[in-house]
Short mmCIF file of C-alpha atoms in Angstrom, two decimals:
data_model
loop_
_atom_site.label_atom_id
_atom_site.label_comp_id
_atom_site.label_asym_id
_atom_site.label_seq_id
_atom_site.Cartn_x
_atom_site.Cartn_y
_atom_site.Cartn_z
CA MET A 9 8.38 -53.67 -37.58
CA THR A 10 12.14 -51.61 -38.11
CA ARG A 11 13.58 -48.90 -36.02
CA ARG A 12 12.83 -46.63 -39.00
CA GLN A 13 9.30 -47.46 -39.11
CA LEU A 14 9.11 -46.91 -35.20
CA ALA A 15 10.79 -43.71 -35.30
CA ALA A 16 7.90 -42.43 -37.77
CA ALA A 17 5.19 -43.94 -35.96
CA VAL A 18 6.72 -41.91 -32.96
CA ALA A 19 7.01 -38.50 -34.89
CA ILE A 20 3.86 -38.85 -36.25
CA ALA A 21 2.34 -39.39 -32.42
CA LEU A 22 4.24 -36.63 -31.34
CA LEU A 23 2.73 -34.66 -34.36
CA LEU A 24 -0.74 -35.54 -33.27
CA ALA A 25 -0.15 -34.90 -30.20
CA VAL A 26 0.97 -31.26 -30.49
CA GLY A 27 -1.59 -30.99 -33.06
CA ALA A 28 -4.55 -31.61 -30.53
CA GLY A 29 -2.93 -29.81 -27.91
CA ALA A 30 -2.55 -26.89 -30.16
CA ARG A 31 -6.33 -27.16 -30.67
CA GLN A 32 -7.21 -27.58 -27.45
CA ALA A 33 -4.66 -23.97 -26.27
CA ARG A 34 -6.42 -22.32 -28.79
CA ALA A 35 -9.91 -22.38 -27.26
CA ALA A 36 -8.76 -19.76 -24.60
CA ALA A 37 -6.40 -17.83 -23.02
CA GLU A 38 -5.40 -19.24 -19.58
CA THR A 39 -5.52 -16.15 -16.49
CA HIS A 40 -4.81 -17.46 -13.01
CA HIS A 41 -5.62 -15.97 -9.26
CA LEU A 42 -2.07 -16.42 -8.30
CA ASN A 43 1.24 -15.31 -10.56
CA LEU A 44 4.73 -15.27 -9.80
CA VAL A 45 6.31 -12.48 -11.42
CA PHE A 46 10.27 -12.22 -12.68
CA SER A 47 11.25 -9.05 -13.46
CA ALA A 48 14.16 -7.31 -15.01
CA ILE A 49 14.05 -3.51 -15.04
CA PRO A 50 16.39 -1.21 -16.75
CA THR A 51 15.94 2.06 -14.49
CA GLN A 52 17.18 5.45 -13.97
CA ILE A 53 19.24 6.67 -10.80
CA THR A 54 19.08 10.33 -9.54
CA GLY A 55 22.18 9.56 -7.47
CA GLY A 56 22.01 12.94 -5.40
CA ASP A 57 24.30 13.36 -3.11
CA PHE A 58 26.30 10.13 -4.47
CA ASN A 59 26.94 11.62 -7.88
CA ASP A 60 27.83 14.96 -5.92
CA GLU A 61 30.43 12.79 -3.53
CA ILE A 62 32.32 11.05 -6.66
CA GLU A 63 32.50 14.85 -8.42
CA PHE A 64 33.66 15.77 -5.38
CA ARG A 65 36.36 13.20 -5.08
CA ASN A 66 37.35 13.48 -8.64
CA ARG A 67 38.11 17.01 -8.61
CA ALA A 68 39.76 16.82 -4.96
CA TYR A 69 41.91 13.87 -5.39
CA ILE A 70 42.17 12.19 -9.04
CA GLU A 71 42.13 15.21 -11.77
CA PRO A 72 45.06 17.64 -10.16
CA ARG A 73 47.44 14.53 -10.61
CA GLY A 74 46.62 14.39 -14.52
CA LEU A 75 44.25 11.30 -13.91
CA GLU A 76 40.57 10.46 -15.55
CA GLY A 77 38.09 10.59 -12.49
CA LEU A 78 35.06 7.93 -11.95
CA ASP A 79 32.04 8.46 -14.36
CA ARG A 80 28.68 9.26 -12.18
CA ILE A 81 25.85 6.31 -11.43
CA THR A 82 22.75 7.16 -13.53
CA TYR A 83 21.32 3.74 -14.30
CA ALA A 84 21.06 0.32 -12.97
CA TRP A 85 19.43 -2.99 -13.13
CA LEU A 86 16.49 -3.84 -10.85
CA PHE A 87 15.59 -7.44 -10.97
CA GLU A 88 12.62 -8.33 -8.92
CA THR A 89 10.37 -11.30 -7.74
CA GLU A 90 6.84 -10.54 -7.31
CA LEU A 91 3.47 -12.22 -6.27
CA ARG A 92 0.42 -10.88 -8.12
CA TYR A 93 -2.81 -12.08 -6.95
CA PHE A 94 -6.11 -11.30 -8.35
CA ILE A 95 -8.65 -10.57 -5.56
CA ARG A 96 -11.12 -9.65 -8.33
CA GLN A 97 -11.05 -9.98 -12.07
CA ASN A 98 -9.91 -6.19 -12.64
CA VAL A 99 -8.17 -5.89 -9.30
CA ALA A 100 -4.62 -7.50 -8.58
CA LEU A 101 -2.72 -7.06 -5.07
CA THR A 102 1.07 -6.98 -5.49
CA MET A 103 4.48 -8.08 -3.34
CA GLY A 104 8.02 -8.12 -3.85
CA VAL A 105 11.10 -7.93 -3.45
CA GLY A 106 14.04 -6.54 -5.39
CA GLN A 107 17.81 -5.72 -5.77
CA LEU A 108 19.22 -2.47 -7.34
CA ARG A 109 23.35 -2.34 -8.47
CA ASN A 110 25.65 -0.62 -9.98
CA VAL A 111 29.65 0.36 -9.45
CA THR A 112 31.73 2.77 -11.22
CA LYS A 113 35.24 2.16 -11.13
CA ARG A 114 38.35 3.29 -12.54
CA GLU A 115 42.41 1.26 -12.64
CA TYR A 116 45.44 3.11 -12.60
CA LEU A 117 49.23 1.77 -13.28
CA PRO A 118 50.98 4.29 -11.76
CA ALA A 119 54.73 2.40 -12.52
CA LEU A 120 55.87 -0.79 -13.17
CA GLN A 121 53.99 -3.75 -10.92
CA GLU A 122 52.05 -0.86 -9.10
CA ASP A 123 48.07 -0.74 -9.51
CA ILE A 124 45.86 1.17 -7.94
CA GLN A 125 41.76 0.47 -8.20
CA LEU A 126 39.13 3.09 -7.47
CA ARG A 127 35.60 1.96 -6.45
CA ALA A 128 32.37 3.28 -5.64
CA GLU A 129 29.01 1.19 -5.94
CA ILE A 130 25.24 1.87 -5.10
CA PHE A 131 22.94 -0.99 -3.73
CA SER A 132 19.68 -1.12 -2.59
CA VAL A 133 17.00 -3.91 -1.50
CA PRO A 134 13.66 -2.61 -2.07
CA ILE A 135 10.58 -4.34 -0.71
CA HIS A 136 6.88 -3.40 -2.18
CA ILE A 137 3.38 -3.95 -1.38
CA GLY A 138 0.83 -2.26 -3.80
CA SER A 139 -2.08 -2.82 -5.92
CA ALA A 140 -3.26 -2.87 -9.45
CA TYR A 141 -6.08 -2.32 -11.80
CA TYR A 142 -6.42 -3.63 -14.83
CA PHE A 143 -8.92 -2.12 -17.58
CA GLN A 144 -11.05 -3.95 -20.04
CA ALA A 145 -9.43 -6.72 -21.85
CA TYR A 146 -8.68 -7.19 -25.66
CA ASN A 147 -9.40 -11.28 -27.04
CA GLN A 148 -8.14 -12.07 -30.68
CA GLY A 149 -8.49 -16.23 -30.35
CA ASP A 150 -6.28 -17.55 -27.76
CA PHE A 151 -4.38 -14.29 -26.93
CA ARG A 152 -5.76 -11.80 -24.25
CA ALA A 153 -3.87 -8.46 -23.18
CA ARG A 154 -5.16 -6.39 -20.68
CA ALA A 155 -4.12 -2.85 -20.03
CA TYR A 156 -3.12 -2.02 -16.11
CA ALA A 157 -2.16 0.46 -13.76
CA GLY A 158 -1.31 0.69 -10.54
CA GLY A 159 1.32 1.40 -7.45
CA GLY A 160 2.14 1.19 -3.84
CA PHE A 161 4.95 1.75 -1.12
CA LEU A 162 8.19 0.94 -1.04
CA THR A 163 10.76 -0.23 1.84
CA LEU A 164 13.85 0.76 0.92
CA ALA A 165 16.24 -1.91 2.90
CA HIS A 166 19.81 -2.88 3.03
CA ASN A 167 20.97 0.73 1.32
CA ARG A 168 24.74 0.86 0.97
CA ALA A 169 27.03 3.70 -0.99
CA LYS A 170 30.20 2.35 -0.97
CA PHE A 171 33.66 3.97 -1.81
CA GLN A 172 36.78 1.57 -2.15
CA ARG A 173 40.25 1.56 -2.88
CA PHE A 174 42.70 -0.92 -3.55
CA GLU A 175 46.45 0.00 -3.60
CA ASN A 176 49.82 -1.67 -4.64
CA VAL A 177 52.29 0.78 -4.68
CA GLY A 178 55.69 1.17 -3.53
CA ASP A 179 56.26 4.66 -3.50
CA PRO A 180 54.01 6.56 -1.41
CA SER A 181 53.93 9.55 -3.47
CA ARG A 182 52.12 7.88 -6.08
CA SER A 183 49.25 6.30 -3.12
CA LEU A 184 45.77 7.72 -3.36
CA SER A 185 45.35 7.02 0.06
CA SER A 186 43.82 10.49 0.66
CA TRP A 187 40.32 9.16 -1.34
CA ARG A 188 38.82 7.71 1.48
CA GLN A 189 37.53 4.09 1.77
CA GLU A 190 33.96 4.36 2.94
CA THR A 191 30.72 2.61 3.58
CA TYR A 192 27.22 4.39 4.14
CA LYS A 193 23.93 2.83 5.10
CA GLY A 194 20.30 3.96 5.84
CA ASP A 195 16.82 2.51 5.42
CA SER A 196 13.88 4.54 4.29
CA PRO A 197 10.26 4.58 3.31
CA GLY A 198 9.02 5.42 -0.75
CA PHE A 199 6.68 4.45 -3.13
CA TYR A 200 6.16 3.44 -6.64
CA LEU A 201 3.53 3.74 -9.38
CA GLU A 202 3.48 1.62 -12.52
CA ALA A 203 1.24 1.22 -16.00
CA GLY A 204 1.97 -1.17 -18.86
CA VAL A 205 0.39 -4.10 -20.67
CA HIS A 206 0.08 -7.75 -19.11
CA MET A 207 -0.70 -10.25 -22.05
CA PHE A 208 -1.82 -13.66 -21.56
CA PHE A 209 -1.87 -16.65 -23.68
CA ALA A 210 -3.19 -20.66 -23.75
CA VAL A 211 -0.19 -21.50 -21.76
CA ARG A 212 0.53 -21.05 -18.05
CA TYR A 213 2.94 -18.12 -18.24
CA SER A 214 1.93 -14.94 -19.14
CA VAL A 215 4.31 -11.27 -20.01
CA LEU A 216 4.26 -8.07 -18.77
CA LEU A 217 5.75 -5.20 -20.17
CA GLY A 218 5.34 -1.34 -18.84
CA GLY A 219 6.72 1.69 -17.18
CA LEU A 220 7.83 2.59 -13.76
CA TYR A 221 8.65 5.10 -11.30
CA ARG A 222 10.31 4.58 -8.01
CA ASP A 223 10.88 7.62 -5.72
CA ALA A 224 13.82 6.18 -3.50
CA LYS A 225 15.29 8.66 -1.63
CA ILE A 226 17.71 7.52 1.45
CA ALA A 227 18.32 10.34 3.76
CA HIS A 228 19.74 10.54 7.05
CA MET A 229 22.67 7.95 6.02
CA VAL A 230 24.96 6.84 8.21
CA ASN A 231 29.04 5.53 8.64
CA ARG A 232 28.81 1.97 8.92
CA ALA A 233 32.00 1.83 10.95
CA THR A 234 31.77 4.66 13.03
CA GLU A 235 27.73 4.91 13.40
CA GLU A 236 27.95 8.59 12.76
CA PRO A 237 25.68 10.60 10.59
CA VAL A 238 27.34 11.46 7.43
CA ILE A 239 27.41 15.05 6.31
CA THR A 240 28.03 16.59 2.61
CA ALA A 241 30.40 19.43 2.22
CA ASP A 242 27.52 21.96 2.47
CA GLY A 243 26.61 20.80 6.05
CA GLN A 244 23.83 18.99 5.06
CA PRO A 245 22.82 15.00 5.70
CA PHE A 246 24.10 12.70 3.13
CA ARG A 247 21.05 11.79 0.77
CA LEU A 248 21.33 8.36 -1.50
CA ASP A 249 18.57 9.17 -4.01
CA ALA A 250 17.80 5.82 -5.88
CA SER A 251 15.05 7.45 -7.55
CA GLY A 252 14.26 6.86 -11.24
CA TYR A 253 12.21 5.88 -14.12
CA GLY A 254 12.52 2.14 -15.55
CA VAL A 255 11.23 -0.11 -18.48
CA ARG A 256 9.59 -3.12 -16.94
CA MET A 257 10.26 -6.76 -18.49
CA ALA A 258 8.64 -9.32 -16.77
CA VAL A 259 7.42 -13.41 -17.29
CA ALA A 260 4.79 -14.27 -15.27
CA TRP A 261 3.96 -18.39 -14.24
CA GLY A 262 0.50 -19.00 -13.19
CA PHE A 263 -0.66 -21.01 -10.66
#
């Protein structure tokens, strides 16, 4: 047998195997009790006193010099890993951890070979546990879709609000040293609500699309350097509000 004939035979065998697998796959959509879910969630961020602090620093230290201030942080990407276990055909328990982070920054060049960088960052690690109720399935061949709704509790851990400054200036009059470098930290409970569609195919993985609301208000934050409570300009405890609406785009791997 020549190489060309061997290659043709292998190609035909592969096509037959794929065809047989496809015919078998069309039998039914696969569902699994345990699913590992990887989510990417673009989400709104309310900001709270964090954005108010940015506005205050812009007005007090940056704009009087004729410079453009930092933008407010109004959104971020939340990346989550979750275990979703079906205890019944229509009830799933969920437990997972995520990371939410966004940065706003600005660079100034006051003179030749001089550089000033200002940076503000929100960082949070939400840990959640909850459940989801699955409604009647829609089946079409080897495709199954089920609407779901659920919710649960959040533990907001490792929350940080950072204000940073990096300078390389020769003349102190061009410095922005009044723009303080500080890091605030704090933990807090919260909750979330979700709804969407879980789509199953004749393969091991499935897809989730839906909406999510997080109530994630971190109150009574403290200065990481001094451990003293952070107070706003109006005398109230500093509150980082990472709440907001998001869109879940997720892939689940069934076991």
